[in-house]
């Protein structure tokens, strides 16, 4: 019985040492390759950046190098990109996906995207009013669903511009 106990303790120590060695030899990426593309423009193409913050339906989150691999659906909102040189850029996206890969590369594919500084507040408010009118006058479920998406997107644009 005593020899079985010693064998188990020895095996346990070996496994602990193996885990420690595996953990200490893991290398972390200090760079993140970022791509942000939409049908209307490519904003970043495999460019090194420090951090990216994205709005998703499961909640907004920040992405750094060596982030856990993830796939998320974007909701209308602002993607904030922290570039290696310290510049911060904000891009409004209507919808899309974000893919975070094991090699610290990140791809955002947006349905539509525009730099926040190019958006016009009065036009956004007008679009919101029009979308709200469409929602109020919708005749069936399909029209209501389409108008609700328009309202959500227009509200997000107004919020993005207003800060």
Coordinates of N, CA and C in Angstrom, one line a residue:
X1 N 0.8 -1.2 0.0 CA 0.0 0.0 0.0 C 0.9 1.3 0.0
X2 N 1.9 1.2 0.8 CA 2.8 2.4 0.9 C 3.5 2.7 -0.4
X3 N 3.8 1.6 -1.1 CA 4.5 1.8 -2.4 C 3.6 2.4 -3.5
X4 N 2.3 2.1 -3.4 CA 1.3 2.7 -4.3 C 1.2 4.2 -4.0
X5 N 1.2 4.5 -2.7 CA 1.1 6.0 -2.3 C 2.3 6.7 -2.8
X6 N 3.5 6.2 -2.7 CA 4.7 6.8 -3.2 C 4.7 7.0 -4.7
X7 N 4.2 6.0 -5.4 CA 4.1 6.0 -6.9 C 3.1 7.1 -7.3
X8 N 2.0 7.2 -6.6 CA 1.0 8.3 -6.9 C 1.6 9.7 -6.7
X9 N 2.3 9.8 -5.6 CA 2.9 11.1 -5.2 C 4.0 11.5 -6.3
X10 N 4.7 10.5 -6.7 CA 5.8 10.8 -7.7 C 5.2 11.1 -9.0
X11 N 4.1 10.4 -9.4 CA 3.5 10.8 -10.7 C 2.8 12.1 -10.6
X12 N 2.3 12.5 -9.5 CA 1.6 13.8 -9.3 C 2.7 14.9 -9.4
X13 N 3.9 14.7 -8.8 CA 5.0 15.7 -8.9 C 5.4 15.8 -10.3
X14 N 5.6 14.7 -11.1 CA 6.0 14.8 -12.5 C 5.0 15.5 -13.3
X15 N 3.7 15.3 -13.1 CA 2.7 16.0 -13.8 C 2.7 17.5 -13.5
X16 N 2.9 17.8 -12.3 CA 2.9 19.2 -11.9 C 4.1 19.9 -12.5
X17 N 5.3 19.3 -12.5 CA 6.5 19.8 -13.2 C 6.3 20.0 -14.7
X18 N 5.6 19.0 -15.3 CA 5.3 19.1 -16.7 C 4.4 20.2 -17.1
X19 N 3.4 20.5 -16.2 CA 2.5 21.6 -16.4 C 3.2 22.9 -16.3
X20 N 4.1 23.0 -15.3 CA 4.8 24.2 -15.0 C 5.7 24.5 -16.2
X21 N 6.4 23.5 -16.7 CA 7.3 23.7 -17.9 C 6.5 24.1 -19.1
X22 N 5.4 23.5 -19.3 CA 4.5 23.9 -20.5 C 4.0 25.3 -20.4
X23 N 3.6 25.7 -19.2 CA 3.1 27.0 -19.0 C 4.2 28.1 -19.2
X24 N 5.4 27.8 -18.6 CA 6.5 28.8 -18.7 C 7.1 28.9 -20.1
X25 N 6.9 27.9 -20.9 CA 7.5 27.9 -22.3 C 6.5 28.5 -23.3
X26 N 5.3 28.8 -22.9 CA 4.3 29.4 -23.8 C 4.8 30.8 -24.2
X27 N 4.7 31.1 -25.5 CA 5.1 32.4 -25.9 C 3.8 33.2 -26.2
X28 N 3.9 34.5 -25.9 CA 2.8 35.4 -26.0 C 3.0 36.4 -27.2
X29 N 2.0 36.6 -28.0 CA 2.2 37.6 -29.1 C 2.2 39.0 -28.5
X30 N 3.1 39.8 -29.0 CA 3.0 41.2 -28.5 C 2.5 42.1 -29.6
X31 N 2.2 41.5 -30.8 CA 1.6 42.2 -31.9 C 0.3 41.6 -32.3
X32 N -0.6 42.4 -32.8 CA -1.9 42.0 -33.3 C -2.1 42.5 -34.7
X33 N -2.3 41.5 -35.6 CA -2.5 41.9 -37.0 C -4.0 42.1 -37.2
X34 N -4.4 43.3 -37.7 CA -5.8 43.7 -37.7 C -6.2 44.0 -39.1
X35 N -7.4 43.5 -39.5 CA -8.0 43.8 -40.8 C -9.5 44.3 -40.5
X36 N -9.8 45.4 -41.1 CA -11.2 45.9 -41.0 C -11.6 46.3 -42.4
X37 N -12.6 45.6 -42.9 CA -13.0 45.8 -44.3 C -14.6 45.8 -44.4
X38 N -15.1 46.6 -45.2 CA -16.5 46.7 -45.5 C -16.6 46.7 -47.0
X39 N -17.9 46.6 -47.5 CA -18.1 46.7 -48.9 C -17.7 48.0 -49.5
X40 N -17.8 49.0 -48.7 CA -17.4 50.4 -49.3 C -16.0 50.8 -49.1
X41 N -15.2 50.1 -48.2 CA -13.8 50.5 -48.0 C -13.1 49.5 -47.2
X42 N -11.8 49.4 -47.4 CA -10.9 48.6 -46.5 C -10.2 49.7 -45.6
X43 N -10.3 49.6 -44.3 CA -9.7 50.5 -43.4 C -8.4 50.1 -42.9
X44 N -8.2 48.8 -42.6 CA -7.0 48.2 -42.2 C -6.8 46.9 -42.9
X45 N -5.6 46.6 -43.4 CA -5.3 45.3 -44.0 C -4.1 44.7 -43.4
X46 N -4.3 43.8 -42.5 CA -3.2 43.1 -41.8 C -2.2 44.1 -41.1
X47 N -2.7 45.2 -40.5 CA -1.9 46.2 -39.9 C -1.7 45.9 -38.4
X48 N -0.5 46.1 -37.9 CA -0.3 45.9 -36.5 C -0.9 47.0 -35.7
X49 N -1.7 46.7 -34.7 CA -2.3 47.6 -33.8 C -2.2 47.1 -32.4
X50 N -2.4 48.0 -31.4 CA -2.3 47.7 -30.0 C -3.6 47.0 -29.4
X51 N -4.7 47.6 -29.8 CA -6.0 47.2 -29.2 C -7.1 47.6 -30.1
X52 N -8.2 46.8 -30.1 CA -9.4 47.1 -30.8 C -10.6 46.8 -29.9
X53 N -11.5 47.8 -29.8 CA -12.7 47.6 -29.0 C -13.9 47.5 -30.0
X54 N -14.7 46.5 -29.8 CA -15.8 46.2 -30.8 C -17.2 46.1 -30.0
X55 N -18.3 46.5 -30.7 CA -19.6 46.4 -30.2 C -20.2 45.0 -30.7
X56 N -20.6 44.1 -29.8 CA -21.2 42.9 -30.2 C -22.5 42.7 -29.5
X57 N -23.3 41.8 -30.1 CA -24.6 41.5 -29.5 C -24.4 40.8 -28.1
X58 N -23.3 40.2 -27.8 CA -23.0 39.6 -26.5 C -22.4 40.6 -25.5
X59 N -22.2 41.9 -26.0 CA -21.6 42.9 -25.2 C -20.3 43.5 -25.9
X60 N -20.0 44.7 -25.6 CA -18.8 45.3 -26.2 C -17.6 44.7 -25.4
X61 N -16.5 44.6 -26.2 CA -15.3 44.0 -25.6 C -14.1 44.5 -26.3
X62 N -13.0 44.5 -25.5 CA -11.7 44.9 -26.1 C -10.8 43.7 -26.5
X63 N -10.0 43.9 -27.5 CA -9.2 42.8 -28.0 C -7.7 43.3 -28.0
X64 N -6.9 42.5 -27.3 CA -5.5 42.7 -27.3 C -4.8 41.5 -27.9
X65 N -3.5 41.6 -28.2 CA -2.7 40.5 -28.7 C -2.9 39.3 -27.7
X66 N -3.0 38.1 -28.3 CA -3.1 36.9 -27.5 C -4.5 36.7 -26.9
X67 N -5.5 37.4 -27.4 CA -6.9 37.2 -27.0 C -7.3 35.8 -27.3
X68 N -8.2 35.3 -26.5 CA -8.7 34.0 -26.7 C -9.5 34.0 -28.1
X69 N -9.3 32.9 -28.9 CA -10.0 32.9 -30.2 C -11.5 33.0 -30.0
X70 N -12.1 33.9 -30.8 CA -13.5 34.2 -30.6 C -14.1 34.5 -32.0
X71 N -15.4 34.2 -32.1 CA -16.2 34.7 -33.2 C -17.4 35.4 -32.7
X72 N -17.7 36.6 -33.1 CA -18.8 37.4 -32.6 C -19.5 38.1 -33.7
X73 N -20.8 38.4 -33.5 CA -21.6 39.2 -34.4 C -21.6 40.6 -33.9
X74 N -21.3 41.5 -34.8 CA -21.3 42.9 -34.4 C -22.7 43.5 -34.4
X75 N -22.9 44.4 -33.5 CA -24.1 45.2 -33.5 C -23.8 46.6 -34.0
X76 N -24.7 47.4 -34.4 CA -24.4 48.8 -34.9 C -23.7 49.5 -33.7
X77 N -22.6 50.1 -34.1 CA -21.8 50.9 -33.1 C -20.5 51.2 -33.6
X78 N -19.6 51.7 -32.7 CA -18.3 52.2 -33.0 C -17.2 51.2 -32.7
X79 N -16.3 50.9 -33.6 CA -15.1 50.2 -33.4 C -14.0 51.2 -33.1
X80 N -13.3 51.0 -32.0 CA -12.2 51.9 -31.7 C -10.9 51.2 -31.8
X81 N -10.0 51.7 -32.6 CA -8.7 51.1 -32.9 C -7.6 52.0 -32.3
X82 N -6.8 51.3 -31.5 CA -5.7 52.0 -30.8 C -4.4 51.5 -31.6
X83 N -3.9 52.4 -32.4 CA -2.8 52.1 -33.3 C -1.5 52.1 -32.5
X84 N -0.5 51.4 -33.1 CA 0.8 51.3 -32.5 C 1.5 52.6 -32.2
X85 N 1.2 53.7 -33.0 CA 1.8 55.0 -32.8 C 1.1 55.9 -31.8
X86 N 0.0 55.3 -31.2 CA -0.7 56.1 -30.2 C -2.0 56.7 -30.7
X87 N -2.2 56.7 -32.0 CA -3.4 57.3 -32.6 C -4.6 56.4 -32.3
X88 N -5.8 57.1 -32.1 CA -7.0 56.4 -31.9 C -8.0 56.7 -33.0
X89 N -8.5 55.7 -33.7 CA -9.4 55.9 -34.8 C -10.7 55.2 -34.4
X90 N -11.8 55.9 -34.8 CA -13.2 55.4 -34.6 C -13.9 55.2 -35.9
X91 N -14.5 54.0 -36.1 CA -15.2 53.7 -37.3 C -16.6 53.1 -36.9
X92 N -17.6 53.7 -37.5 CA -19.0 53.2 -37.2 C -19.2 52.0 -38.1
X93 N -19.8 50.9 -37.6 CA -20.2 49.8 -38.4 C -21.7 49.5 -38.1
X94 N -22.3 49.1 -39.2 CA -23.8 48.9 -39.1 C -24.0 47.5 -38.6
X95 N -23.2 46.5 -39.0 CA -23.3 45.1 -38.6 C -22.1 44.4 -39.2
X96 N -22.0 43.1 -38.8 CA -20.9 42.3 -39.4 C -20.4 41.3 -38.4
X97 N -19.1 40.8 -38.6 CA -18.6 39.8 -37.7 C -17.2 40.2 -37.3
X98 N -16.7 39.7 -36.2 CA -15.3 39.8 -35.8 C -14.8 38.4 -35.5
X99 N -13.6 38.1 -36.1 CA -13.0 36.8 -35.9 C -11.6 37.1 -35.2
X100 N -11.4 36.4 -34.1 CA -10.1 36.6 -33.4 C -9.5 35.2 -33.5
X101 N -8.3 35.1 -34.1 CA -7.6 33.9 -34.3 C -6.5 33.6 -33.3
X102 N -6.1 32.3 -33.2 CA -5.1 31.9 -32.3 C -3.8 32.6 -32.5
X103 N -3.5 33.0 -33.7 CA -2.2 33.7 -34.0 C -2.2 35.2 -33.7
X104 N -3.2 35.7 -33.0 CA -3.4 37.1 -32.7 C -3.8 37.9 -33.8
X105 N -4.3 37.3 -34.9 CA -4.8 38.1 -36.0 C -6.3 38.3 -35.8
X106 N -6.8 39.5 -36.2 CA -8.2 39.8 -36.0 C -8.8 40.3 -37.3
X107 N -9.9 39.8 -37.7 CA -10.6 40.3 -38.9 C -12.0 40.8 -38.5
X108 N -12.3 42.0 -39.0 CA -13.7 42.5 -38.8 C -14.2 42.7 -40.2
X109 N -15.3 42.1 -40.5 CA -16.0 42.2 -41.8 C -17.3 42.9 -41.5
X110 N -17.4 44.1 -42.0 CA -18.6 44.9 -41.7 C -19.5 45.0 -43.0
X111 N -20.8 45.0 -42.7 CA -21.7 45.3 -43.8 C -21.5 46.6 -44.4
X112 N -21.4 47.6 -43.5 CA -21.1 49.0 -43.9 C -20.3 49.7 -42.8
X113 N -19.3 50.5 -43.2 CA -18.5 51.1 -42.2 C -18.1 52.5 -42.7
X114 N -18.0 53.5 -41.7 CA -17.6 54.9 -42.0 C -16.9 55.5 -40.8
X115 N -15.8 56.2 -41.1 CA -15.2 56.9 -40.0 C -16.1 57.8 -39.3
X116 N -16.1 57.8 -38.0 CA -17.1 58.6 -37.2 C -17.0 60.1 -37.6
X117 N -15.8 60.6 -37.8 CA -15.6 62.0 -38.2 C -16.3 62.4 -39.5
X118 N -16.6 61.4 -40.3 CA -17.3 61.7 -41.6 C -18.8 61.7 -41.5
X119 N -19.3 61.4 -40.3 CA -20.8 61.3 -40.2 C -21.4 62.6 -39.8
X120 N -22.6 62.9 -40.3 CA -23.3 64.2 -40.1 C -24.4 64.0 -39.2
X121 N -24.4 64.7 -38.0 CA -25.4 64.6 -37.0 C -26.8 64.9 -37.5
X122 N -26.9 66.0 -38.2 CA -28.3 66.4 -38.7 C -28.9 65.3 -39.7
X123 N -28.0 64.8 -40.5 CA -28.5 63.8 -41.4 C -28.8 62.5 -40.6
X124 N -28.0 62.2 -39.6 CA -28.3 61.0 -38.8 C -29.6 61.2 -38.0
X125 N -29.9 62.4 -37.5 CA -31.2 62.6 -36.8 C -32.3 62.5 -37.8
X126 N -32.2 63.0 -39.0 CA -33.2 62.9 -40.0 C -33.5 61.4 -40.4
X127 N -32.4 60.7 -40.5 CA -32.6 59.2 -40.8 C -33.3 58.5 -39.7
X128 N -33.0 58.9 -38.4 CA -33.6 58.3 -37.3 C -35.1 58.6 -37.3
X129 N -35.5 59.9 -37.5 CA -36.9 60.3 -37.6 C -37.6 59.5 -38.7
X130 N -37.0 59.4 -39.8 CA -37.6 58.6 -40.9 C -37.8 57.2 -40.6
X131 N -36.8 56.6 -39.9 CA -36.9 55.2 -39.5 C -38.0 55.0 -38.5
X132 N -38.1 55.9 -37.6 CA -39.2 55.8 -36.5 C -40.6 55.9 -37.2
X133 N -40.7 56.8 -38.2 CA -42.0 56.9 -38.9 C -42.3 55.6 -39.7
X134 N -41.3 55.0 -40.3 CA -41.4 53.7 -41.0 C -41.9 52.6 -40.0
X135 N -41.3 52.6 -38.8 CA -41.7 51.7 -37.8 C -43.1 51.9 -37.4
X136 N -43.5 53.1 -37.2 CA -44.9 53.4 -36.7 C -45.9 53.0 -37.8
X137 N -45.6 53.2 -39.1 CA -46.5 52.9 -40.1 C -46.4 51.5 -40.8
X138 N -45.6 50.7 -40.2 CA -45.3 49.3 -40.7 C -46.7 48.5 -40.8
X139 N -46.9 47.8 -41.9 CA -48.2 47.1 -42.1 C -48.1 45.7 -41.7
X140 N -46.9 45.1 -41.7 CA -46.8 43.7 -41.3 C -45.5 43.4 -40.6
X141 N -45.3 42.2 -40.2 CA -44.1 41.8 -39.4 C -42.8 42.1 -40.1
X142 N -42.8 41.8 -41.4 CA -41.6 42.0 -42.2 C -41.2 43.5 -42.2
X143 N -42.2 44.4 -42.5 CA -41.9 45.8 -42.5 C -41.5 46.3 -41.1
X144 N -42.1 45.8 -40.0 CA -41.8 46.1 -38.7 C -40.3 45.7 -38.4
X145 N -40.0 44.5 -38.8 CA -38.6 44.0 -38.5 C -37.6 44.9 -39.2
X146 N -37.8 45.2 -40.5 CA -36.9 46.0 -41.3 C -36.8 47.4 -40.7
X147 N -37.9 48.0 -40.3 CA -37.9 49.3 -39.7 C -37.2 49.3 -38.4
X148 N -37.4 48.3 -37.6 CA -36.7 48.2 -36.3 C -35.2 48.2 -36.4
X149 N -34.7 47.5 -37.5 CA -33.3 47.5 -37.7 C -32.8 48.8 -38.1
X150 N -33.6 49.5 -39.0 CA -33.2 50.9 -39.4 C -33.2 51.8 -38.2
X151 N -34.2 51.7 -37.2 CA -34.2 52.5 -36.0 C -32.9 52.3 -35.2
X152 N -32.6 51.0 -35.0 CA -31.5 50.6 -34.1 C -30.2 51.2 -34.7
X153 N -30.0 51.0 -36.0 CA -28.8 51.5 -36.7 C -28.7 53.1 -36.6
X154 N -29.9 53.7 -36.9 CA -29.9 55.2 -36.9 C -29.6 55.7 -35.4
X155 N -30.2 55.0 -34.4 CA -29.9 55.5 -33.0 C -28.4 55.3 -32.7
X156 N -27.8 54.2 -33.2 CA -26.4 54.0 -33.0 C -25.5 55.0 -33.7
X157 N -25.9 55.5 -34.9 CA -25.2 56.5 -35.6 C -25.2 57.8 -34.8
X158 N -26.4 58.2 -34.3 CA -26.6 59.4 -33.6 C -25.8 59.3 -32.3
X159 N -25.8 58.2 -31.6 CA -25.0 58.0 -30.4 C -23.5 58.1 -30.7
X160 N -23.1 57.5 -31.8 CA -21.6 57.6 -32.2 C -21.2 59.0 -32.4
X161 N -22.0 59.8 -33.1 CA -21.6 61.2 -33.4 C -21.6 62.0 -32.1
X162 N -22.7 61.8 -31.3 CA -22.9 62.6 -30.1 C -21.8 62.3 -29.0
X163 N -21.3 61.1 -29.1 CA -20.2 60.7 -28.1 C -20.8 60.0 -27.0

